[in-house]
Structure formats: C-alpha cells, structure tokens
PDB file of C-alpha atoms in Angstrom:
ATOM      1  CA  UNK A   6     -25.167 -16.865 -97.497  1.00 48.00           C
ATOM      2  CA  UNK A   7     -21.724 -16.998 -95.863  1.00 49.00           C
ATOM      3  CA  UNK A   8     -22.712 -14.245 -93.483  1.00 43.00           C
ATOM      4  CA  UNK A   9     -25.829 -16.222 -92.495  1.00 44.00           C
ATOM      5  CA  UNK A  10     -23.831 -19.416 -91.865  1.00 41.00           C
ATOM      6  CA  UNK A  11     -21.169 -17.521 -89.944  1.00 42.00           C
ATOM      7  CA  UNK A  12     -23.835 -15.808 -87.809  1.00 45.00           C
ATOM      8  CA  UNK A  13     -25.552 -19.112 -87.062  1.00 43.00           C
ATOM      9  CA  UNK A  14     -22.222 -20.720 -86.013  1.00 45.00           C
ATOM     10  CA  UNK A  15     -21.392 -17.708 -83.824  1.00 44.00           C
ATOM     11  CA  UNK A  16     -24.785 -17.878 -82.088  1.00 44.00           C
ATOM     12  CA  UNK A  17     -24.434 -21.636 -81.569  1.00 46.00           C
ATOM     13  CA  UNK A  18     -21.019 -21.338 -79.905  1.00 46.00           C
ATOM     14  CA  UNK A  19     -22.127 -18.381 -77.787  1.00 50.00           C
ATOM     15  CA  UNK A  20     -25.147 -20.284 -76.469  1.00 51.00           C
ATOM     16  CA  UNK A  21     -23.115 -23.478 -75.963  1.00 49.00           C
ATOM     17  CA  UNK A  22     -20.498 -21.524 -74.005  1.00 49.00           C
ATOM     18  CA  UNK A  23     -23.125 -19.933 -71.807  1.00 51.00           C
ATOM     19  CA  UNK A  24     -24.813 -23.273 -71.110  1.00 50.00           C
ATOM     20  CA  UNK A  25     -21.477 -24.790 -70.093  1.00 53.00           C
ATOM     21  CA  UNK A  26     -20.892 -21.828 -67.695  1.00 57.00           C
ATOM     22  CA  UNK A  27     -24.033 -22.732 -65.715  1.00 65.00           C
ATOM     23  CA  UNK A  28     -22.816 -25.457 -63.443  1.00 69.00           C
ATOM     24  CA  UNK A  29     -24.815 -26.815 -60.517  1.00 72.00           C
ATOM     25  CA  UNK A  30     -23.845 -25.474 -57.111  1.00 71.00           C
ATOM     26  CA  UNK A  31     -21.924 -28.038 -55.091  1.00 78.00           C
ATOM     27  CA  UNK A  32     -23.611 -27.189 -51.794  1.00 89.00           C
ATOM     28  CA  UNK A  33     -27.182 -27.091 -53.096  1.00 91.00           C
ATOM     29  CA  UNK A  34     -29.736 -28.128 -50.474  1.00 92.00           C
ATOM     30  CA  UNK A  35     -32.952 -29.098 -52.281  1.00 94.00           C
ATOM     31  CA  UNK A  36     -34.963 -29.522 -49.097  1.00 95.00           C
ATOM     32  CA  UNK A  37     -34.053 -26.020 -47.905  1.00 93.00           C
ATOM     33  CA  UNK A  38     -34.622 -24.498 -51.381  1.00 94.00           C
ATOM     34  CA  UNK A  39     -38.071 -26.120 -51.605  1.00 95.00           C
ATOM     35  CA  UNK A  40     -39.022 -24.975 -48.085  1.00 94.00           C
ATOM     36  CA  UNK A  41     -38.139 -21.379 -49.015  1.00 95.00           C
ATOM     37  CA  UNK A  42     -39.909 -21.483 -52.396  1.00 95.00           C
ATOM     38  CA  UNK A  43     -36.669 -20.996 -54.352  1.00 96.00           C
ATOM     39  CA  UNK A  44     -36.422 -21.399 -58.075  1.00 96.00           C
ATOM     40  CA  UNK A  45     -33.383 -23.022 -59.694  1.00 95.00           C
ATOM     41  CA  UNK A  46     -31.348 -19.810 -59.174  1.00 95.00           C
ATOM     42  CA  UNK A  47     -32.173 -19.572 -55.463  1.00 95.00           C
ATOM     43  CA  UNK A  48     -34.540 -16.657 -56.048  1.00 97.00           C
ATOM     44  CA  UNK A  49     -38.252 -16.010 -55.701  1.00 97.00           C
ATOM     45  CA  UNK A  50     -40.837 -13.261 -56.134  1.00 98.00           C
ATOM     46  CA  UNK A  51     -41.905 -11.003 -53.267  1.00 98.00           C
ATOM     47  CA  UNK A  52     -44.160  -7.976 -53.024  1.00 98.00           C
ATOM     48  CA  UNK A  53     -42.363  -4.775 -52.073  1.00 98.00           C
ATOM     49  CA  UNK A  54     -44.498  -2.033 -50.571  1.00 98.00           C
ATOM     50  CA  UNK A  55     -43.424   1.585 -50.560  1.00 98.00           C
ATOM     51  CA  UNK A  56     -45.282   3.676 -47.974  1.00 97.00           C
ATOM     52  CA  UNK A  57     -45.731   7.307 -48.945  1.00 97.00           C
ATOM     53  CA  UNK A  58     -46.920  10.190 -46.839  1.00 94.00           C
ATOM     54  CA  UNK A  59     -50.686   9.789 -46.770  1.00 93.00           C
ATOM     55  CA  UNK A  60     -53.255  12.116 -48.274  1.00 90.00           C
ATOM     56  CA  UNK A  61     -55.216  12.468 -45.016  1.00 90.00           C
ATOM     57  CA  UNK A  62     -54.102  14.996 -42.446  1.00 86.00           C
ATOM     58  CA  UNK A  63     -54.457  13.833 -38.869  1.00 85.00           C
ATOM     59  CA  UNK A  64     -54.736  16.783 -36.472  1.00 86.00           C
ATOM     60  CA  UNK A  65     -55.393  15.045 -33.170  1.00 90.00           C
ATOM     61  CA  UNK A  66     -52.262  14.008 -31.238  1.00 92.00           C
ATOM     62  CA  UNK A  67     -54.198  11.137 -29.647  1.00 93.00           C
ATOM     63  CA  UNK A  68     -55.284   9.837 -33.045  1.00 91.00           C
ATOM     64  CA  UNK A  69     -51.774  10.187 -34.413  1.00 92.00           C
ATOM     65  CA  UNK A  70     -50.334   8.348 -31.407  1.00 94.00           C
ATOM     66  CA  UNK A  71     -52.923   5.587 -31.760  1.00 95.00           C
ATOM     67  CA  UNK A  72     -52.128   5.227 -35.516  1.00 94.00           C
ATOM     68  CA  UNK A  73     -48.351   4.992 -34.909  1.00 93.00           C
ATOM     69  CA  UNK A  74     -48.844   2.422 -32.144  1.00 96.00           C
ATOM     70  CA  UNK A  75     -51.089   0.408 -34.467  1.00 96.00           C
ATOM     71  CA  UNK A  76     -48.487   0.730 -37.228  1.00 96.00           C
ATOM     72  CA  UNK A  77     -45.783  -0.733 -34.966  1.00 96.00           C
ATOM     73  CA  UNK A  78     -48.127  -3.453 -33.708  1.00 97.00           C
ATOM     74  CA  UNK A  79     -48.992  -4.380 -37.311  1.00 97.00           C
ATOM     75  CA  UNK A  80     -45.286  -4.587 -38.189  1.00 96.00           C
ATOM     76  CA  UNK A  81     -44.618  -6.832 -35.209  1.00 95.00           C
ATOM     77  CA  UNK A  82     -47.560  -9.118 -36.023  1.00 97.00           C
ATOM     78  CA  UNK A  83     -46.549  -9.542 -39.664  1.00 97.00           C
ATOM     79  CA  UNK A  84     -42.957 -10.195 -38.612  1.00 94.00           C
ATOM     80  CA  UNK A  85     -43.971 -12.842 -36.065  1.00 93.00           C
ATOM     81  CA  UNK A  86     -46.058 -14.617 -38.704  1.00 96.00           C
ATOM     82  CA  UNK A  87     -43.146 -14.617 -41.169  1.00 94.00           C
ATOM     83  CA  UNK A  88     -45.075 -12.459 -43.623  1.00 97.00           C
ATOM     84  CA  UNK A  89     -42.870  -9.366 -43.301  1.00 97.00           C
ATOM     85  CA  UNK A  90     -39.263 -10.023 -44.223  1.00 96.00           C
ATOM     86  CA  UNK A  91     -37.697  -6.530 -44.138  1.00 96.00           C
ATOM     87  CA  UNK A  92     -38.947  -3.068 -43.295  1.00 96.00           C
ATOM     88  CA  UNK A  93     -37.393   0.230 -42.432  1.00 95.00           C
ATOM     89  CA  UNK A  94     -37.680   3.974 -42.670  1.00 95.00           C
ATOM     90  CA  UNK A  95     -36.245   5.885 -45.627  1.00 97.00           C
ATOM     91  CA  UNK A  96     -34.385   9.177 -45.672  1.00 96.00           C
ATOM     92  CA  UNK A  97     -35.906  12.300 -47.209  1.00 95.00           C
ATOM     93  CA  UNK A  98     -36.696  11.887 -50.911  1.00 96.00           C
ATOM     94  CA  UNK A  99     -38.659  13.651 -53.629  1.00 95.00           C
ATOM     95  CA  UNK A 100     -41.244  10.875 -53.944  1.00 94.00           C
ATOM     96  CA  UNK A 101     -42.370  11.272 -50.273  1.00 94.00           C
ATOM     97  CA  UNK A 102     -41.567   7.619 -49.563  1.00 97.00           C
ATOM     98  CA  UNK A 103     -41.471   7.118 -45.790  1.00 96.00           C
ATOM     99  CA  UNK A 104     -40.662   3.410 -45.475  1.00 96.00           C
ATOM    100  CA  UNK A 105     -40.706   0.120 -47.319  1.00 97.00           C
ATOM    101  CA  UNK A 106     -41.748  -3.451 -46.706  1.00 97.00           C
ATOM    102  CA  UNK A 107     -40.740  -6.695 -48.382  1.00 98.00           C
ATOM    103  CA  UNK A 108     -43.610  -9.105 -47.866  1.00 98.00           C
ATOM    104  CA  UNK A 109     -43.202 -12.851 -48.048  1.00 97.00           C
ATOM    105  CA  UNK A 110     -45.835 -13.272 -50.743  1.00 97.00           C
ATOM    106  CA  UNK A 111     -45.956 -13.037 -54.511  1.00 97.00           C
ATOM    107  CA  UNK A 112     -49.654 -12.192 -54.638  1.00 97.00           C
ATOM    108  CA  UNK A 113     -50.678  -8.545 -54.958  1.00 96.00           C
ATOM    109  CA  UNK A 114     -54.148  -9.111 -53.494  1.00 97.00           C
ATOM    110  CA  UNK A 115     -52.721 -10.769 -50.376  1.00 98.00           C
ATOM    111  CA  UNK A 116     -50.221  -7.907 -49.958  1.00 98.00           C
ATOM    112  CA  UNK A 117     -53.032  -5.358 -50.191  1.00 98.00           C
ATOM    113  CA  UNK A 118     -55.072  -7.185 -47.562  1.00 98.00           C
ATOM    114  CA  UNK A 119     -52.089  -7.397 -45.227  1.00 98.00           C
ATOM    115  CA  UNK A 120     -51.377  -3.702 -45.584  1.00 98.00           C
ATOM    116  CA  UNK A 121     -54.993  -2.733 -44.906  1.00 97.00           C
ATOM    117  CA  UNK A 122     -54.716  -4.399 -41.477  1.00 96.00           C
ATOM    118  CA  UNK A 123     -52.261  -1.632 -40.566  1.00 97.00           C
ATOM    119  CA  UNK A 124     -54.363   1.245 -39.144  1.00 96.00           C
ATOM    120  CA  UNK A 125     -51.866   3.881 -40.347  1.00 96.00           C
ATOM    121  CA  UNK A 126     -52.486   2.637 -43.913  1.00 97.00           C
ATOM    122  CA  UNK A 127     -56.217   1.979 -43.459  1.00 95.00           C
ATOM    123  CA  UNK A 128     -56.880   5.530 -42.195  1.00 94.00           C
ATOM    124  CA  UNK A 129     -54.656   7.297 -44.732  1.00 94.00           C
ATOM    125  CA  UNK A 130     -51.602   8.287 -42.644  1.00 94.00           C
ATOM    126  CA  UNK A 131     -49.594   6.256 -45.178  1.00 96.00           C
ATOM    127  CA  UNK A 132     -50.472   5.422 -48.779  1.00 97.00           C
ATOM    128  CA  UNK A 133     -48.984   2.166 -50.096  1.00 98.00           C
ATOM    129  CA  UNK A 134     -47.563   1.513 -53.546  1.00 98.00           C
ATOM    130  CA  UNK A 135     -47.019  -2.134 -54.506  1.00 98.00           C
ATOM    131  CA  UNK A 136     -44.225  -3.612 -56.670  1.00 98.00           C
ATOM    132  CA  UNK A 137     -43.134  -7.138 -57.470  1.00 98.00           C
ATOM    133  CA  UNK A 138     -39.482  -7.805 -56.520  1.00 97.00           C
ATOM    134  CA  UNK A 139     -37.373 -10.790 -57.498  1.00 98.00           C
ATOM    135  CA  UNK A 140     -34.874 -11.465 -54.719  1.00 96.00           C
ATOM    136  CA  UNK A 141     -32.984 -14.142 -52.800  1.00 97.00           C
ATOM    137  CA  UNK A 142     -35.252 -16.931 -51.514  1.00 96.00           C
ATOM    138  CA  UNK A 143     -33.091 -17.212 -48.395  1.00 95.00           C
ATOM    139  CA  UNK A 144     -33.761 -13.590 -47.379  1.00 95.00           C
ATOM    140  CA  UNK A 145     -36.245 -14.610 -44.652  1.00 94.00           C
ATOM    141  CA  UNK A 146     -33.519 -16.591 -42.890  1.00 93.00           C
ATOM    142  CA  UNK A 147     -31.566 -13.476 -41.839  1.00 89.00           C
ATOM    143  CA  UNK A 148     -33.984 -13.022 -38.919  1.00 85.00           C
ATOM    144  CA  UNK A 149     -32.400 -16.039 -37.211  1.00 86.00           C
ATOM    145  CA  UNK A 150     -29.107 -14.144 -36.894  1.00 88.00           C
ATOM    146  CA  UNK A 151     -30.320 -10.577 -36.394  1.00 84.00           C
ATOM    147  CA  UNK A 152     -30.845 -10.837 -32.606  1.00 86.00           C
ATOM    148  CA  UNK A 153     -27.234 -11.990 -32.270  1.00 90.00           C
ATOM    149  CA  UNK A 154     -25.917  -8.664 -33.596  1.00 91.00           C
ATOM    150  CA  UNK A 155     -28.318  -6.271 -31.785  1.00 88.00           C
ATOM    151  CA  UNK A 156     -26.654  -4.694 -28.786  1.00 92.00           C
ATOM    152  CA  UNK A 157     -29.893  -2.717 -28.092  1.00 88.00           C
ATOM    153  CA  UNK A 158     -33.544  -3.113 -29.023  1.00 74.00           C
ATOM    154  CA  UNK A 159     -35.198  -0.111 -30.675  1.00 66.00           C
TER     155      UNK A 159
END
C-alpha cells in the first residue's frame, strides 16, 4: 500500500512540474498562428512526398526533356500557389529517392492529386511515396526571405 501511495505522489508531482514548465510564449501572435494553421505548439501537419526513380524507362531524349521541363513547371506552379513549401534533390541513397517535397496540405488525397499534375510523376519517370510530417507552421514564411540571400538563380 505504501508503494502505491508513494507512486501516486511521485506521478502527481512529476505531472505538476511538467505542467508548470509549459509557460505561454511572451511574443505569441494569435492572428499569425491562426493564418498559418498552427496548433498551440506552433506546429502543423504537412504531407511529405519522396520521389523515387520511376519504374518506366524513357528512351526518347525529346520525351525525357519534355518530362523534366514539365517537372520544373509543376514545381514552379505549386510554389507560386503556396502549395509547395520545400523541395530539393537528394544525394545518392539505397532507397533510390531522387527528391522530396513538403506540401502545404494535411490531406493525402489532395497531395496525390497535386503530384499527378506533374508529368514526370504522371508518366512514371518518378514514383511518389507519401508521408505525414509534423513541422513548424511558420515554415512557409521562409520564402519571403529566400530571394534576399540568393546571389544567383538556378
């Protein structure tokens, strides 16, 4: 019985100490947090897409060129609409991942539809894998500052 009471007291003080450690942030901006879809921790769910080397082999240089141009155009369109937060190529790896996207949605079906608008995905040059990712709600705001640190455009 003593062990039970001691354990209950220990759990109570541990939880009380943790609750006291969670103080509100002094510079919290509710309007900004709401506009970004942030939860109380300043986080939100996104869909991360990993693009793997596709199963289809494209032999024609013209077709390959057209698919890559369409891939870049799709990236630019999603970025302009605020739907694509981050993307970039990956180094060599054993899973054959070529690049990744972080999409500004928490809906798998929407993410799949967005990716199928990319001709390189639609025609099998890349195969997408979808994951939910819990990250900073303010992540989309980095784009405001990115042009200020780019000496050259790719």
